[in-house]
Each structure stands twice: as structure tokens, then as C-alpha cells.
JSON list of C-alpha atoms in Angstrom, two decimals:
[
{"chain": "A", "resi": 1, "resn": "MET", "atom": "CA", "xyz": [-37.58, -48.24, -61.58]},
{"chain": "A", "resi": 2, "resn": "PRO", "atom": "CA", "xyz": [-37.87, -49.27, -57.88]},
{"chain": "A", "resi": 3, "resn": "LYS", "atom": "CA", "xyz": [-34.75, -48.25, -55.69]},
{"chain": "A", "resi": 4, "resn": "GLY", "atom": "CA", "xyz": [-35.69, -50.31, -52.73]},
{"chain": "A", "resi": 5, "resn": "LEU", "atom": "CA", "xyz": [-34.53, -53.60, -51.71]},
{"chain": "A", "resi": 6, "resn": "GLN", "atom": "CA", "xyz": [-37.92, -55.09, -51.51]},
{"chain": "A", "resi": 7, "resn": "LYS", "atom": "CA", "xyz": [-39.63, -53.34, -54.56]},
{"chain": "A", "resi": 8, "resn": "THR", "atom": "CA", "xyz": [-36.26, -54.55, -56.33]},
{"chain": "A", "resi": 9, "resn": "ARG", "atom": "CA", "xyz": [-36.99, -58.17, -55.15]},
{"chain": "A", "resi": 10, "resn": "LYS", "atom": "CA", "xyz": [-40.57, -58.06, -56.02]},
{"chain": "A", "resi": 11, "resn": "LYS", "atom": "CA", "xyz": [-39.88, -56.75, -59.64]},
{"chain": "A", "resi": 12, "resn": "ILE", "atom": "CA", "xyz": [-37.45, -59.52, -60.26]},
{"chain": "A", "resi": 13, "resn": "ASN", "atom": "CA", "xyz": [-40.05, -62.16, -58.84]},
{"chain": "A", "resi": 14, "resn": "LYS", "atom": "CA", "xyz": [-42.51, -60.75, -61.46]},
{"chain": "A", "resi": 15, "resn": "LYS", "atom": "CA", "xyz": [-40.03, -61.89, -63.98]},
{"chain": "A", "resi": 16, "resn": "GLY", "atom": "CA", "xyz": [-40.62, -65.34, -63.25]},
{"chain": "A", "resi": 17, "resn": "SER", "atom": "CA", "xyz": [-36.94, -66.14, -62.68]},
{"chain": "A", "resi": 18, "resn": "ASP", "atom": "CA", "xyz": [-35.81, -67.41, -58.83]},
{"chain": "A", "resi": 19, "resn": "ILE", "atom": "CA", "xyz": [-33.88, -65.16, -56.92]},
{"chain": "A", "resi": 20, "resn": "HIS", "atom": "CA", "xyz": [-31.80, -67.62, -55.80]},
{"chain": "A", "resi": 21, "resn": "ALA", "atom": "CA", "xyz": [-30.63, -69.00, -59.03]},
{"chain": "A", "resi": 22, "resn": "LEU", "atom": "CA", "xyz": [-29.04, -65.66, -60.28]},
{"chain": "A", "resi": 23, "resn": "HIS", "atom": "CA", "xyz": [-25.27, -65.92, -61.08]},
{"chain": "A", "resi": 24, "resn": "GLU", "atom": "CA", "xyz": [-23.09, -63.20, -59.65]},
{"chain": "A", "resi": 25, "resn": "ASN", "atom": "CA", "xyz": [-23.00, -60.69, -62.14]},
{"chain": "A", "resi": 26, "resn": "SER", "atom": "CA", "xyz": [-26.12, -61.05, -63.61]},
{"chain": "A", "resi": 27, "resn": "ARG", "atom": "CA", "xyz": [-27.94, -57.78, -64.10]},
{"chain": "A", "resi": 28, "resn": "ASP", "atom": "CA", "xyz": [-31.01, -59.10, -61.50]},
{"chain": "A", "resi": 29, "resn": "SER", "atom": "CA", "xyz": [-28.01, -59.63, -59.05]},
{"chain": "A", "resi": 30, "resn": "MET", "atom": "CA", "xyz": [-26.22, -56.00, -59.55]},
{"chain": "A", "resi": 31, "resn": "ARG", "atom": "CA", "xyz": [-29.84, -54.57, -59.28]},
{"chain": "A", "resi": 32, "resn": "LEU", "atom": "CA", "xyz": [-30.16, -56.61, -55.81]},
{"chain": "A", "resi": 33, "resn": "ARG", "atom": "CA", "xyz": [-26.98, -55.62, -54.89]},
{"chain": "A", "resi": 34, "resn": "ARG", "atom": "CA", "xyz": [-27.21, -51.70, -55.46]},
{"chain": "A", "resi": 35, "resn": "ALA", "atom": "CA", "xyz": [-30.48, -51.76, -54.00]},
{"chain": "A", "resi": 36, "resn": "SER", "atom": "CA", "xyz": [-29.11, -53.39, -50.88]},
{"chain": "A", "resi": 37, "resn": "ASN", "atom": "CA", "xyz": [-26.20, -51.21, -50.88]},
{"chain": "A", "resi": 38, "resn": "ARG", "atom": "CA", "xyz": [-28.46, -48.29, -50.96]},
{"chain": "A", "resi": 39, "resn": "ASP", "atom": "CA", "xyz": [-31.08, -49.56, -48.27]},
{"chain": "A", "resi": 40, "resn": "GLU", "atom": "CA", "xyz": [-27.92, -49.54, -45.76]},
{"chain": "A", "resi": 41, "resn": "LYS", "atom": "CA", "xyz": [-26.40, -46.31, -46.69]},
{"chain": "A", "resi": 42, "resn": "LEU", "atom": "CA", "xyz": [-29.71, -44.70, -46.20]},
{"chain": "A", "resi": 43, "resn": "LYS", "atom": "CA", "xyz": [-29.92, -46.46, -42.87]},
{"chain": "A", "resi": 44, "resn": "ARG", "atom": "CA", "xyz": [-26.40, -45.46, -41.84]},
{"chain": "A", "resi": 45, "resn": "VAL", "atom": "CA", "xyz": [-27.06, -42.18, -42.88]},
{"chain": "A", "resi": 46, "resn": "GLY", "atom": "CA", "xyz": [-30.18, -41.81, -41.05]},
{"chain": "A", "resi": 47, "resn": "THR", "atom": "CA", "xyz": [-28.74, -43.18, -37.93]},
{"chain": "A", "resi": 48, "resn": "ALA", "atom": "CA", "xyz": [-25.81, -40.34, -37.86]},
{"chain": "A", "resi": 49, "resn": "LYS", "atom": "CA", "xyz": [-28.41, -37.95, -38.13]},
{"chain": "A", "resi": 50, "resn": "ARG", "atom": "CA", "xyz": [-30.47, -38.85, -35.31]},
{"chain": "A", "resi": 51, "resn": "LYS", "atom": "CA", "xyz": [-27.44, -39.16, -33.25]},
{"chain": "A", "resi": 52, "resn": "ASP", "atom": "CA", "xyz": [-26.27, -35.44, -34.41]},
{"chain": "A", "resi": 53, "resn": "ASN", "atom": "CA", "xyz": [-29.82, -34.35, -33.86]},
{"chain": "A", "resi": 54, "resn": "GLN", "atom": "CA", "xyz": [-29.98, -35.79, -30.00]},
{"chain": "A", "resi": 55, "resn": "PRO", "atom": "CA", "xyz": [-28.36, -32.88, -28.04]},
{"chain": "A", "resi": 56, "resn": "LEU", "atom": "CA", "xyz": [-30.71, -30.48, -29.45]},
{"chain": "A", "resi": 57, "resn": "VAL", "atom": "CA", "xyz": [-33.39, -32.95, -28.83]},
{"chain": "A", "resi": 58, "resn": "VAL", "atom": "CA", "xyz": [-32.15, -33.32, -25.18]},
{"chain": "A", "resi": 59, "resn": "ARG", "atom": "CA", "xyz": [-31.93, -29.62, -24.81]},
{"chain": "A", "resi": 60, "resn": "ALA", "atom": "CA", "xyz": [-35.50, -28.90, -25.51]},
{"chain": "A", "resi": 61, "resn": "ALA", "atom": "CA", "xyz": [-36.61, -31.72, -23.14]},
{"chain": "A", "resi": 62, "resn": "TYR", "atom": "CA", "xyz": [-34.76, -29.81, -20.82]},
{"chain": "A", "resi": 63, "resn": "PHE", "atom": "CA", "xyz": [-36.59, -26.47, -21.10]},
{"chain": "A", "resi": 64, "resn": "GLN", "atom": "CA", "xyz": [-39.82, -28.05, -21.79]},
{"chain": "A", "resi": 65, "resn": "GLU", "atom": "CA", "xyz": [-39.76, -29.53, -18.37]},
{"chain": "A", "resi": 66, "resn": "ALA", "atom": "CA", "xyz": [-39.05, -26.24, -17.32]},
{"chain": "A", "resi": 67, "resn": "VAL", "atom": "CA", "xyz": [-42.01, -24.73, -19.01]},
{"chain": "A", "resi": 68, "resn": "ARG", "atom": "CA", "xyz": [-44.39, -27.48, -17.52]},
{"chain": "A", "resi": 69, "resn": "LYS", "atom": "CA", "xyz": [-43.66, -26.83, -13.78]},
{"chain": "A", "resi": 70, "resn": "ASN", "atom": "CA", "xyz": [-44.27, -23.26, -15.21]},
{"chain": "A", "resi": 71, "resn": "ASP", "atom": "CA", "xyz": [-47.81, -24.39, -15.75]},
{"chain": "A", "resi": 72, "resn": "GLY", "atom": "CA", "xyz": [-47.14, -24.00, -19.40]},
{"chain": "A", "resi": 73, "resn": "LYS", "atom": "CA", "xyz": [-46.67, -20.41, -19.05]},
{"chain": "A", "resi": 74, "resn": "GLU", "atom": "CA", "xyz": [-43.78, -18.24, -20.47]},
{"chain": "A", "resi": 75, "resn": "LEU", "atom": "CA", "xyz": [-40.67, -17.49, -18.44]},
{"chain": "A", "resi": 76, "resn": "THR", "atom": "CA", "xyz": [-38.72, -14.22, -17.72]},
{"chain": "A", "resi": 77, "resn": "MET", "atom": "CA", "xyz": [-35.34, -13.68, -18.38]},
{"chain": "A", "resi": 78, "resn": "GLU", "atom": "CA", "xyz": [-34.48, -14.17, -14.38]},
{"chain": "A", "resi": 79, "resn": "GLN", "atom": "CA", "xyz": [-35.76, -17.54, -14.41]},
{"chain": "A", "resi": 80, "resn": "ILE", "atom": "CA", "xyz": [-34.22, -18.78, -17.74]},
{"chain": "A", "resi": 81, "resn": "THR", "atom": "CA", "xyz": [-30.63, -17.66, -16.87]},
{"chain": "A", "resi": 82, "resn": "PRO", "atom": "CA", "xyz": [-30.46, -19.93, -13.59]},
{"chain": "A", "resi": 83, "resn": "LEU", "atom": "CA", "xyz": [-32.08, -22.58, -16.03]},
{"chain": "A", "resi": 84, "resn": "ILE", "atom": "CA", "xyz": [-29.19, -22.20, -18.61]},
{"chain": "A", "resi": 85, "resn": "GLU", "atom": "CA", "xyz": [-26.65, -22.21, -15.70]},
{"chain": "A", "resi": 86, "resn": "GLU", "atom": "CA", "xyz": [-27.84, -25.78, -14.61]},
{"chain": "A", "resi": 87, "resn": "PHE", "atom": "CA", "xyz": [-28.13, -27.09, -17.81]},
{"chain": "A", "resi": 88, "resn": "VAL", "atom": "CA", "xyz": [-24.63, -26.14, -18.41]},
{"chain": "A", "resi": 89, "resn": "HIS", "atom": "CA", "xyz": [-23.02, -27.64, -15.37]},
{"chain": "A", "resi": 90, "resn": "GLN", "atom": "CA", "xyz": [-25.29, -30.78, -15.38]},
{"chain": "A", "resi": 91, "resn": "HIS", "atom": "CA", "xyz": [-22.25, -32.91, -16.08]},
{"chain": "A", "resi": 92, "resn": "ASP", "atom": "CA", "xyz": [-19.86, -31.23, -13.42]},
{"chain": "A", "resi": 93, "resn": "GLU", "atom": "CA", "xyz": [-20.87, -33.92, -10.38]},
{"chain": "A", "resi": 94, "resn": "GLU", "atom": "CA", "xyz": [-20.38, -36.98, -12.12]},
{"chain": "A", "resi": 95, "resn": "TYR", "atom": "CA", "xyz": [-17.05, -35.32, -13.73]},
{"chain": "A", "resi": 96, "resn": "ARG", "atom": "CA", "xyz": [-15.74, -34.82, -10.11]},
{"chain": "A", "resi": 97, "resn": "GLU", "atom": "CA", "xyz": [-16.92, -38.30, -9.15]},
{"chain": "A", "resi": 98, "resn": "VAL", "atom": "CA", "xyz": [-15.50, -39.79, -12.06]},
{"chain": "A", "resi": 99, "resn": "LYS", "atom": "CA", "xyz": [-12.14, -37.72, -11.65]},
{"chain": "A", "resi": 100, "resn": "SER", "atom": "CA", "xyz": [-11.76, -38.50, -7.97]},
{"chain": "A", "resi": 101, "resn": "GLN", "atom": "CA", "xyz": [-11.96, -42.55, -8.71]},
{"chain": "A", "resi": 102, "resn": "ARG", "atom": "CA", "xyz": [-9.22, -42.36, -10.69]},
{"chain": "A", "resi": 103, "resn": "ARG", "atom": "CA", "xyz": [-5.89, -43.08, -8.82]},
{"chain": "A", "resi": 104, "resn": "ALA", "atom": "CA", "xyz": [-3.01, -40.60, -9.07]},
{"chain": "A", "resi": 105, "resn": "GLY", "atom": "CA", "xyz": [-0.70, -40.63, -11.58]},
{"chain": "A", "resi": 106, "resn": "ARG", "atom": "CA", "xyz": [-3.12, -42.87, -13.78]},
{"chain": "A", "resi": 107, "resn": "PRO", "atom": "CA", "xyz": [-4.40, -41.38, -17.29]},
{"chain": "A", "resi": 108, "resn": "SER", "atom": "CA", "xyz": [-7.73, -39.95, -17.65]},
{"chain": "A", "resi": 109, "resn": "SER", "atom": "CA", "xyz": [-10.40, -42.44, -18.65]},
{"chain": "A", "resi": 110, "resn": "THR", "atom": "CA", "xyz": [-12.66, -42.28, -22.00]},
{"chain": "A", "resi": 111, "resn": "ARG", "atom": "CA", "xyz": [-15.73, -41.13, -19.67]},
{"chain": "A", "resi": 112, "resn": "GLU", "atom": "CA", "xyz": [-14.01, -38.48, -17.91]},
{"chain": "A", "resi": 113, "resn": "ASP", "atom": "CA", "xyz": [-12.55, -36.95, -21.22]},
{"chain": "A", "resi": 114, "resn": "VAL", "atom": "CA", "xyz": [-15.90, -37.15, -22.79]},
{"chain": "A", "resi": 115, "resn": "LEU", "atom": "CA", "xyz": [-17.69, -35.36, -19.92]},
{"chain": "A", "resi": 116, "resn": "ARG", "atom": "CA", "xyz": [-14.65, -32.70, -19.61]},
{"chain": "A", "resi": 117, "resn": "ILE", "atom": "CA", "xyz": [-15.21, -31.76, -23.51]},
{"chain": "A", "resi": 118, "resn": "LYS", "atom": "CA", "xyz": [-19.14, -31.84, -22.76]},
{"chain": "A", "resi": 119, "resn": "ILE", "atom": "CA", "xyz": [-18.46, -29.13, -19.99]},
{"chain": "A", "resi": 120, "resn": "ALA", "atom": "CA", "xyz": [-15.91, -26.76, -21.83]},
{"chain": "A", "resi": 121, "resn": "LYS", "atom": "CA", "xyz": [-18.29, -26.84, -24.90]},
{"chain": "A", "resi": 122, "resn": "ASP", "atom": "CA", "xyz": [-21.40, -25.99, -23.02]},
{"chain": "A", "resi": 123, "resn": "GLU", "atom": "CA", "xyz": [-19.45, -23.39, -20.89]},
{"chain": "A", "resi": 124, "resn": "LYS", "atom": "CA", "xyz": [-18.05, -21.92, -23.94]},
{"chain": "A", "resi": 125, "resn": "GLU", "atom": "CA", "xyz": [-21.64, -21.70, -25.65]},
{"chain": "A", "resi": 126, "resn": "TRP", "atom": "CA", "xyz": [-22.80, -20.11, -22.73]},
{"chain": "A", "resi": 127, "resn": "GLU", "atom": "CA", "xyz": [-20.10, -17.29, -22.87]},
{"chain": "A", "resi": 128, "resn": "ASN", "atom": "CA", "xyz": [-20.87, -16.67, -26.97]},
{"chain": "A", "resi": 129, "resn": "GLY", "atom": "CA", "xyz": [-24.58, -17.31, -26.79]},
{"chain": "A", "resi": 130, "resn": "PHE", "atom": "CA", "xyz": [-26.26, -20.43, -25.50]},
{"chain": "A", "resi": 131, "resn": "TYR", "atom": "CA", "xyz": [-28.74, -21.76, -28.16]},
{"chain": "A", "resi": 132, "resn": "LEU", "atom": "CA", "xyz": [-32.57, -22.57, -26.68]},
{"chain": "A", "resi": 133, "resn": "PRO", "atom": "CA", "xyz": [-36.51, -22.02, -27.67]},
{"chain": "A", "resi": 134, "resn": "ASP", "atom": "CA", "xyz": [-37.79, -18.82, -27.13]},
{"chain": "A", "resi": 135, "resn": "LEU", "atom": "CA", "xyz": [-39.36, -19.18, -23.48]},
{"chain": "A", "resi": 136, "resn": "THR", "atom": "CA", "xyz": [-40.24, -15.34, -23.31]},
{"chain": "A", "resi": 137, "resn": "ILE", "atom": "CA", "xyz": [-43.22, -15.59, -26.03]},
{"chain": "A", "resi": 138, "resn": "PRO", "atom": "CA", "xyz": [-46.65, -17.29, -24.85]},
{"chain": "A", "resi": 139, "resn": "ASP", "atom": "CA", "xyz": [-47.15, -18.94, -27.57]},
{"chain": "A", "resi": 140, "resn": "ASN", "atom": "CA", "xyz": [-43.88, -20.60, -28.00]},
{"chain": "A", "resi": 141, "resn": "ALA", "atom": "CA", "xyz": [-44.33, -21.64, -24.14]},
{"chain": "A", "resi": 142, "resn": "ILE", "atom": "CA", "xyz": [-47.32, -23.36, -25.26]},
{"chain": "A", "resi": 143, "resn": "TYR", "atom": "CA", "xyz": [-46.08, -25.10, -28.39]},
{"chain": "A", "resi": 144, "resn": "LEU", "atom": "CA", "xyz": [-43.14, -26.31, -26.35]},
{"chain": "A", "resi": 145, "resn": "ASP", "atom": "CA", "xyz": [-45.24, -27.76, -23.41]},
{"chain": "A", "resi": 146, "resn": "ARG", "atom": "CA", "xyz": [-47.03, -29.65, -26.10]},
{"chain": "A", "resi": 147, "resn": "TRP", "atom": "CA", "xyz": [-44.13, -31.03, -28.01]},
{"chain": "A", "resi": 148, "resn": "ASP", "atom": "CA", "xyz": [-43.97, -34.72, -28.58]},
{"chain": "A", "resi": 149, "resn": "GLY", "atom": "CA", "xyz": [-40.26, -35.45, -28.43]},
{"chain": "A", "resi": 150, "resn": "THR", "atom": "CA", "xyz": [-39.77, -35.53, -32.10]},
{"chain": "A", "resi": 151, "resn": "TRP", "atom": "CA", "xyz": [-36.78, -33.73, -34.49]},
{"chain": "A", "resi": 152, "resn": "SER", "atom": "CA", "xyz": [-39.47, -32.66, -36.82]},
{"chain": "A", "resi": 153, "resn": "TYR", "atom": "CA", "xyz": [-41.79, -30.25, -34.46]},
{"chain": "A", "resi": 154, "resn": "LEU", "atom": "CA", "xyz": [-39.08, -28.66, -33.66]},
{"chain": "A", "resi": 155, "resn": "PRO", "atom": "CA", "xyz": [-38.77, -25.84, -36.41]},
{"chain": "A", "resi": 156, "resn": "THR", "atom": "CA", "xyz": [-42.14, -24.67, -35.41]},
{"chain": "A", "resi": 157, "resn": "LEU", "atom": "CA", "xyz": [-40.39, -23.29, -32.24]},
{"chain": "A", "resi": 158, "resn": "LYS", "atom": "CA", "xyz": [-38.67, -19.83, -32.23]},
{"chain": "A", "resi": 159, "resn": "TRP", "atom": "CA", "xyz": [-35.10, -20.15, -31.33]},
{"chain": "A", "resi": 160, "resn": "ILE", "atom": "CA", "xyz": [-32.64, -17.40, -29.71]},
{"chain": "A", "resi": 161, "resn": "THR", "atom": "CA", "xyz": [-29.16, -17.19, -28.38]},
{"chain": "A", "resi": 162, "resn": "ILE", "atom": "CA", "xyz": [-28.64, -15.69, -24.98]},
{"chain": "A", "resi": 163, "resn": "ALA", "atom": "CA", "xyz": [-25.01, -14.85, -24.01]},
{"chain": "A", "resi": 164, "resn": "LYS", "atom": "CA", "xyz": [-24.01, -14.83, -20.27]},
{"chain": "A", "resi": 165, "resn": "ASN", "atom": "CA", "xyz": [-24.10, -11.22, -20.59]},
{"chain": "A", "resi": 166, "resn": "GLY", "atom": "CA", "xyz": [-27.51, -11.04, -20.88]},
{"chain": "A", "resi": 167, "resn": "THR", "atom": "CA", "xyz": [-27.56, -10.53, -24.77]},
{"chain": "A", "resi": 168, "resn": "VAL", "atom": "CA", "xyz": [-30.55, -11.93, -26.67]},
{"chain": "A", "resi": 169, "resn": "LYS", "atom": "CA", "xyz": [-30.23, -12.76, -30.19]},
{"chain": "A", "resi": 170, "resn": "PRO", "atom": "CA", "xyz": [-33.09, -14.32, -32.10]},
{"chain": "A", "resi": 171, "resn": "SER", "atom": "CA", "xyz": [-31.81, -17.48, -34.31]},
{"chain": "A", "resi": 172, "resn": "SER", "atom": "CA", "xyz": [-32.92, -20.28, -36.88]},
{"chain": "A", "resi": 173, "resn": "PHE", "atom": "CA", "xyz": [-33.76, -23.93, -36.56]},
{"chain": "A", "resi": 174, "resn": "PRO", "atom": "CA", "xyz": [-31.63, -25.83, -36.97]},
{"chain": "A", "resi": 175, "resn": "PRO", "atom": "CA", "xyz": [-28.51, -24.04, -35.88]},
{"chain": "A", "resi": 176, "resn": "LYS", "atom": "CA", "xyz": [-25.76, -23.55, -38.34]},
{"chain": "A", "resi": 177, "resn": "GLY", "atom": "CA", "xyz": [-24.20, -26.73, -39.80]},
{"chain": "A", "resi": 178, "resn": "GLN", "atom": "CA", "xyz": [-27.03, -29.03, -39.09]},
{"chain": "A", "resi": 179, "resn": "THR", "atom": "CA", "xyz": [-30.00, -30.27, -40.70]}
]
């Protein structure tokens, strides 16, 4: 039995009945309604999933640029640490600018709140263990250099967490709670 709206519509048309001649609670109109709702739900879920995955895609793109600047070769921990610091503090300047534009005594803007939360979250992650592709492995650096920007390619990379104190732990992709 077809589940998508287009296939359901086609199946009903093959029966010889006109789609516009259906009454409200007929079997065919119920099938069309179910198929339509299913398509809408799949679209909604897909959009939400892409939105959830976006921070990791942005992070991978940032480190891809670092690998490309290094001619596609692996990086050392001494090279990776400043990159992480730069990534963690990438919103600091914009936050200071937004904060300085606000008049004294006024509540913070939504943008200011979002930036403050992002900065705090990134700093906490850096303290506990920053999640990134393992750039110390030559093959991984090559794979990241060839990455085309899609989510589906990221599991082929090896991932690690690096804490601010220098602790390195292997990790899996996607991180806990994200699929």
C-alpha cells in the first residue's frame, strides 16, 4: 500500500474516480489525508534534524579550512589547540559589539542572549572536552580535506574530544544524543 501523497493520489486515480469528487469522510479522502499528514511530518522531522546537525557541520567545515591551509596534512596538538581557542571565541567580538550598542538600563536583546549562551556552551565544552575530527591522523586529515559538506560523510572520520588540560579521548560519531 502506498504511503506517500503522490503515490496515493496516483493509486486513487487509477481506480477511475475523480480526486475532486470525493466526499469528506470517504476511504479515499482518508487515505489522502493520512498520506498528506505523513509527508508533512517527514518534512518537519527532516528540517528539525538538519537544524540539529548544523553545528557539527559548521565545526567540521571550520577544521576542514584549517587542514586545507596546512595543505591537507595532519596537524599537531600545538597547532590544534589555538584553532580550538579561536573557534570557541569566534563570537566574542560580535557579543561585545551587540552589548555596547545596548543602552544602559535596557534588557539584553535576543541576539545578545543567544551569543552569550553560545559562548558559555563552547567554553564549557572546551573545559570538559571539545569534540572535533582527529586531525593528527594523516588519513583523517585527507578525508576531511575531501569532505563535500554533507552530514552523511562525517561518520567516515575518526572523532576525538580534547579537554583544555590536554586530555585526548577517542569518540564516536554522532556524539551522544544526536543521530
